[in-house]
N, CA and C atoms as an extended XYZ file, in Angstrom:
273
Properties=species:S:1:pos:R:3:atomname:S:1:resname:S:1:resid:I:1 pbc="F F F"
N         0.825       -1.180        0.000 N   UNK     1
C         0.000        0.000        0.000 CA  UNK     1
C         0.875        1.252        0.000 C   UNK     1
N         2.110        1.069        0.920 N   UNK     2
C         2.634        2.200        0.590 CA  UNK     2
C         3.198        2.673       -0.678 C   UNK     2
N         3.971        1.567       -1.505 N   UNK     3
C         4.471        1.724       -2.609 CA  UNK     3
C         3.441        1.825       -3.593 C   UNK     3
N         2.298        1.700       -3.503 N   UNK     4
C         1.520        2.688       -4.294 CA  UNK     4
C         1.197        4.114       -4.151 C   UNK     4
N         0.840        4.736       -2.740 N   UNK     5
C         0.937        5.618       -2.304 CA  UNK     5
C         2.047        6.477       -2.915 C   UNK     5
N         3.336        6.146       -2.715 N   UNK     6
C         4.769        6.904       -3.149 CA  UNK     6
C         4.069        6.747       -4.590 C   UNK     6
N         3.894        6.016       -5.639 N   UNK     7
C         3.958        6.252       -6.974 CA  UNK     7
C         2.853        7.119       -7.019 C   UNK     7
N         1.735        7.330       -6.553 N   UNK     8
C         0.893        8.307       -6.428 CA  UNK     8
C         1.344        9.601       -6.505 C   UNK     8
N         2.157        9.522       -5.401 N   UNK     9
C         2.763       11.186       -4.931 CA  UNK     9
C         3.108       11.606       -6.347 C   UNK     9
N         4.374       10.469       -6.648 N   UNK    10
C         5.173       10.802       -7.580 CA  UNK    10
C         4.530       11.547       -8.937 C   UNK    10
N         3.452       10.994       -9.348 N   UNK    11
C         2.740       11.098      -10.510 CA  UNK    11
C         2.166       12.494      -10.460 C   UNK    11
N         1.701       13.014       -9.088 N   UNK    12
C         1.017       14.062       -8.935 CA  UNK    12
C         2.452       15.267       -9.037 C   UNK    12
N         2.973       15.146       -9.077 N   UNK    13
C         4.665       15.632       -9.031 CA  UNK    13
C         4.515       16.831       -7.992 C   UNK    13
N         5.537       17.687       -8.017 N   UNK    14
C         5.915       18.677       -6.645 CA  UNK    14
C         4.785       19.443       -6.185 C   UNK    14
N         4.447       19.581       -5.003 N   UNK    15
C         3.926       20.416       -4.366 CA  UNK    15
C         4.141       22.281       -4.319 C   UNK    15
N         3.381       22.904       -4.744 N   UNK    16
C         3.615       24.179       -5.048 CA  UNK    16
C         3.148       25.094       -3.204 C   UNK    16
N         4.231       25.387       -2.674 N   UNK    17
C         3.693       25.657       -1.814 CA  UNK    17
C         3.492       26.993       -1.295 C   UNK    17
N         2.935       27.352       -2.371 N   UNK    18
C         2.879       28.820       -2.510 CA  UNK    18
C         0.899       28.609       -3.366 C   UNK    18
N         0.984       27.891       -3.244 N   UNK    19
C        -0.163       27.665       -4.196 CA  UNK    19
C        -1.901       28.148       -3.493 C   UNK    19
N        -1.732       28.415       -2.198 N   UNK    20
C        -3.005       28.384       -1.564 CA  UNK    20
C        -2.907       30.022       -1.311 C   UNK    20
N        -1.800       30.699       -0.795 N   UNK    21
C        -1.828       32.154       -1.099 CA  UNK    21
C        -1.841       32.742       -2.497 C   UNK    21
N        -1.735       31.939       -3.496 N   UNK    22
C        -2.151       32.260       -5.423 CA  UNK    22
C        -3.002       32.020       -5.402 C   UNK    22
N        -4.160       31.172       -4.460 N   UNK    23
C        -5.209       30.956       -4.985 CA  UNK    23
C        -6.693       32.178       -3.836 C   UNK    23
N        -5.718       32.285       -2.983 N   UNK    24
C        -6.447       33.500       -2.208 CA  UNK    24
C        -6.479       34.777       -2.936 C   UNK    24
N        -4.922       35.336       -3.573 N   UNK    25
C        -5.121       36.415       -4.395 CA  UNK    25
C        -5.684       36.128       -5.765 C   UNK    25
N        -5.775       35.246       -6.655 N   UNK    26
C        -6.746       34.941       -7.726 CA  UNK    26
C        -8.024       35.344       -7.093 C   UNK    26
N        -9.027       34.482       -5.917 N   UNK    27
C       -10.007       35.039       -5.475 CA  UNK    27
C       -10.085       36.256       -5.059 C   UNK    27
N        -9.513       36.981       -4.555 N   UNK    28
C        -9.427       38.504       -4.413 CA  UNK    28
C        -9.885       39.193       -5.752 C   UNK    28
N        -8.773       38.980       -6.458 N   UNK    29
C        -9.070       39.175       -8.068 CA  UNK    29
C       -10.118       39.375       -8.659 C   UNK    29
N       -11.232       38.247       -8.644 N   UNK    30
C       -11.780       37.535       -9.386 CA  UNK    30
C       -13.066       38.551       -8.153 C   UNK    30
N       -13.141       38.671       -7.513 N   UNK    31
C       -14.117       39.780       -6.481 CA  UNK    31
C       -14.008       40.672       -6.897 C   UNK    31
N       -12.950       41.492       -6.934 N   UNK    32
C       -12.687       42.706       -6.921 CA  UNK    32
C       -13.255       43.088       -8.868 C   UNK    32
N       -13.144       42.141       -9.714 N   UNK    33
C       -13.373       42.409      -11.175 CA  UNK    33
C       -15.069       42.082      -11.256 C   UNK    33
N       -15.809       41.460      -10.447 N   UNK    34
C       -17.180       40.984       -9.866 CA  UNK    34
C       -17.474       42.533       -9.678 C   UNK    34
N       -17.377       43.199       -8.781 N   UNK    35
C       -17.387       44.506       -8.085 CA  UNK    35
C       -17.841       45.808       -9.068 C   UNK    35
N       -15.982       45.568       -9.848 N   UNK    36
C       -16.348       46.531      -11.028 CA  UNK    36
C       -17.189       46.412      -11.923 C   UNK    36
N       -17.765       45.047      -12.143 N   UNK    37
C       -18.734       44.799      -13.570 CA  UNK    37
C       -20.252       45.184      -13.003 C   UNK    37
N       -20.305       44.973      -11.932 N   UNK    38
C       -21.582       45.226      -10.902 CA  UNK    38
C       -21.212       46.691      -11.125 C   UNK    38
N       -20.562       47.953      -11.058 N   UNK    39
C       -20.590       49.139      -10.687 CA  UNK    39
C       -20.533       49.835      -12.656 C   UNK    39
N       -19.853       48.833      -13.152 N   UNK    40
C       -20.066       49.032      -14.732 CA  UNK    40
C       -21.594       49.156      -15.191 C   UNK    40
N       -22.000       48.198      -14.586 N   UNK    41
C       -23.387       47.722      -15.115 CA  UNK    41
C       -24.621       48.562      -14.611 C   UNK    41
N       -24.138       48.961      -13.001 N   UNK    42
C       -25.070       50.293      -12.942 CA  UNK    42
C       -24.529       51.825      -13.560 C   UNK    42
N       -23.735       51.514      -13.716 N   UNK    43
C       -23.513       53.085      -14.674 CA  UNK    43
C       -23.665       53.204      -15.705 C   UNK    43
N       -23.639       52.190      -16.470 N   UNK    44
C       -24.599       51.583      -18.029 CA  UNK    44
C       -25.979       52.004      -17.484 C   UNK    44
N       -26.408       51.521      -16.787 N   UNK    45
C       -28.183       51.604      -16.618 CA  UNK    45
C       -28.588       53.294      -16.262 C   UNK    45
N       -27.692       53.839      -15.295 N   UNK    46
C       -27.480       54.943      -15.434 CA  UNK    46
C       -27.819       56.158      -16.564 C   UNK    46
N       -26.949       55.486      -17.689 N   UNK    47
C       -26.777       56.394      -18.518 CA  UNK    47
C       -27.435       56.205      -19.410 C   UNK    47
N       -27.922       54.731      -19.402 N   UNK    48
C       -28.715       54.590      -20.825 CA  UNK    48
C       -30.519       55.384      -20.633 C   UNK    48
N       -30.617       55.611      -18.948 N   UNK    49
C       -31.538       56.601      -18.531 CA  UNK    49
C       -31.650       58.034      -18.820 C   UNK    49
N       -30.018       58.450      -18.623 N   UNK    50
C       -30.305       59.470      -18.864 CA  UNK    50
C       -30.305       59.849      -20.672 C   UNK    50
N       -29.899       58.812      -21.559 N   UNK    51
C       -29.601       59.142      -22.816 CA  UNK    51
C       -31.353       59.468      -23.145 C   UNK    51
N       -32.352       58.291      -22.672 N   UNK    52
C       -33.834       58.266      -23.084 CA  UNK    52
C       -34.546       59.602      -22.755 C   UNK    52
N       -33.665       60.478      -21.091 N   UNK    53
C       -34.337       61.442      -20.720 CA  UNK    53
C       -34.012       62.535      -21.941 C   UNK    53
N       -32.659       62.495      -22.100 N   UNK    54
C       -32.125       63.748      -22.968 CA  UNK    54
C       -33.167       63.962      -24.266 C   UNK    54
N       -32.711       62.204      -25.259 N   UNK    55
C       -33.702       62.162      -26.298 CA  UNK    55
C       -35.338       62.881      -25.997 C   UNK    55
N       -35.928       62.318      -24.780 N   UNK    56
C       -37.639       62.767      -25.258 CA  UNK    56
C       -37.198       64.435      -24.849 C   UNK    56
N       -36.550       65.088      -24.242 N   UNK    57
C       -36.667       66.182      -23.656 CA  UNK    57
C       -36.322       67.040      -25.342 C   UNK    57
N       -35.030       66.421      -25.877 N   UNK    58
C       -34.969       67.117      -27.434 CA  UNK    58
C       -36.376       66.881      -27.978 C   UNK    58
N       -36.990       65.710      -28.571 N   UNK    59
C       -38.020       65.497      -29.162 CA  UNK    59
C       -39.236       66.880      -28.808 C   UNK    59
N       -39.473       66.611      -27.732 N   UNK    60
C       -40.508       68.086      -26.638 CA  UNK    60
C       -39.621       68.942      -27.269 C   UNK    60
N       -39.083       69.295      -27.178 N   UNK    61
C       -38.327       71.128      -27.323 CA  UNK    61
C       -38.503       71.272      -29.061 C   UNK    61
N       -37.938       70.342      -29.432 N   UNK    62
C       -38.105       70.667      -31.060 CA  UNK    62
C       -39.847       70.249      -31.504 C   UNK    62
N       -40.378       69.535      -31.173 N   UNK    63
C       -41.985       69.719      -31.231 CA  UNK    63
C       -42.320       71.013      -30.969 C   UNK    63
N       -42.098       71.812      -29.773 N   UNK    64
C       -42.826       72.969      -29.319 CA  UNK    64
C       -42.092       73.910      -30.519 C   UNK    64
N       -40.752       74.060      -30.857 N   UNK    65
C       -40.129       75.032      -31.181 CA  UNK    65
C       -40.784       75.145      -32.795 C   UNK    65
N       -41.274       73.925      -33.217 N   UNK    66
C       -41.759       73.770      -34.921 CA  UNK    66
C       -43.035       74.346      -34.720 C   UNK    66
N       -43.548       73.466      -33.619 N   UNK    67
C       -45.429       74.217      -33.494 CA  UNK    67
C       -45.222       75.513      -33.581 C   UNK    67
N       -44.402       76.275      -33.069 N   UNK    68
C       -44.771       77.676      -32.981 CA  UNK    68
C       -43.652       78.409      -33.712 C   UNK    68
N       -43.116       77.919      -34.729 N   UNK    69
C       -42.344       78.474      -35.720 CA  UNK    69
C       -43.407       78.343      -37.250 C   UNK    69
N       -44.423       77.357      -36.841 N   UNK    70
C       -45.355       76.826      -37.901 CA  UNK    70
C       -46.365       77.822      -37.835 C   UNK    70
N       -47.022       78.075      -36.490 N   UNK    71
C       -47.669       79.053      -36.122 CA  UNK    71
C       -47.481       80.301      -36.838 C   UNK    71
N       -46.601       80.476      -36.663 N   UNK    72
C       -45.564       82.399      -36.716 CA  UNK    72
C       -45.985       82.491      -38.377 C   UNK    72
N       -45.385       81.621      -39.019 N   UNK    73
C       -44.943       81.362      -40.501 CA  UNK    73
C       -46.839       81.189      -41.068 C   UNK    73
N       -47.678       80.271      -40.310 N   UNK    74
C       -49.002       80.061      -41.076 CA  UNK    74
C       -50.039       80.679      -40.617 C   UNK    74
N       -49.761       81.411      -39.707 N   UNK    75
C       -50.994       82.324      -39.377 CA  UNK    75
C       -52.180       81.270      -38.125 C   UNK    75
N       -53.230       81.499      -38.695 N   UNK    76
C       -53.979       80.945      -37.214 CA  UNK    76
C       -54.589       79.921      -38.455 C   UNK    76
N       -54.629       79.485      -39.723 N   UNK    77
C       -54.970       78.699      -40.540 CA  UNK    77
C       -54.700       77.202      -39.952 C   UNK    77
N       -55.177       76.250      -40.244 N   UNK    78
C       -54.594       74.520      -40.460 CA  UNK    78
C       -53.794       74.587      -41.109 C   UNK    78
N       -52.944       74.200      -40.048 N   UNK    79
C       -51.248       73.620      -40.277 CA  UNK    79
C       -50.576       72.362      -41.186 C   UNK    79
N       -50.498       72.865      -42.455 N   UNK    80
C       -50.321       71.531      -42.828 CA  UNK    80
C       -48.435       71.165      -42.892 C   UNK    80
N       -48.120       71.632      -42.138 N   UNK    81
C       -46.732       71.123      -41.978 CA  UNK    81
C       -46.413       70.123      -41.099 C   UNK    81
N       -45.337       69.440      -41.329 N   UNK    82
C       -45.160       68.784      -39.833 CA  UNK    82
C       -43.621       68.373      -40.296 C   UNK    82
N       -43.058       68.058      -38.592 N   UNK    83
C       -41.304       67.778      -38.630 CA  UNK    83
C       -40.988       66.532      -39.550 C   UNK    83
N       -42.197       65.711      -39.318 N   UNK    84
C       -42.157       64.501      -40.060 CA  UNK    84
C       -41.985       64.410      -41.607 C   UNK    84
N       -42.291       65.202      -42.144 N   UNK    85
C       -42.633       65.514      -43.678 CA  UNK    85
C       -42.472       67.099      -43.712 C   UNK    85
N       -41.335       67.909      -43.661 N   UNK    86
C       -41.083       69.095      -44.428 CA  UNK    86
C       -41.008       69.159      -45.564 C   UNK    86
N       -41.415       68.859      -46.846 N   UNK    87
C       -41.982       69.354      -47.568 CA  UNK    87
C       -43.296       69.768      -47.981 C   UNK    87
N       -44.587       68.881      -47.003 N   UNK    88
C       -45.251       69.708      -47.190 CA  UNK    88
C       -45.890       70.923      -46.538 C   UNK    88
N       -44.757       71.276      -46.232 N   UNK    89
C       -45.137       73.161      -45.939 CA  UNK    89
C       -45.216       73.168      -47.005 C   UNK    89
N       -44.936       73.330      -48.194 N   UNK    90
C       -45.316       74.379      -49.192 CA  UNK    90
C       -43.961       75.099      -49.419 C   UNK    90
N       -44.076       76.392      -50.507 N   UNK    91
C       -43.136       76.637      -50.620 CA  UNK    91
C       -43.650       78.284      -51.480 C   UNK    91
């Protein structure tokens, strides 16, 4: 039994004995990159909020700014313009 044992050892070859403090700082590692993807991922969500706020807030501002540039330009008549289709304002 023992002389299997020894060929065992042998096969498994040297002991790294440094190997359990490499494997504490790998886990450190491997947390600490957990951490950042978690703090990535809310600042993605973050921003992809504020990109939707920016967009509708342009959309509103340039709606109001056409309505009443359409206004100015057509009098108190039906408006047949729109941002969607500038050409048919007319010309």
């Amino acid at each position: 039994m023992f002389e299997r044992l020894e060929r065992r050892r042998q096969q498994l070859g040297p002991v790294n004995p440094l190997a359990q403090e490499e494997y504490a700082e790998a886990v450190a590692h491997v947390e600490e990159m957990e951490g950042r993807r978690t703090d990535l991922e809310t600042a993605l969500r973050e921003l992809r909020g504020v990109i939707r706020d920016t967009d509708r807030q342009i959309r509103e501002t340039f709606q109001e700014t056409f309505q009443a540039a359409r206004e100015q330009l057509r009098g108190t008549g039906p408006a047949t313009c729109s941002p969607a289709a500038p050409g048919a304002c007319g010309s």
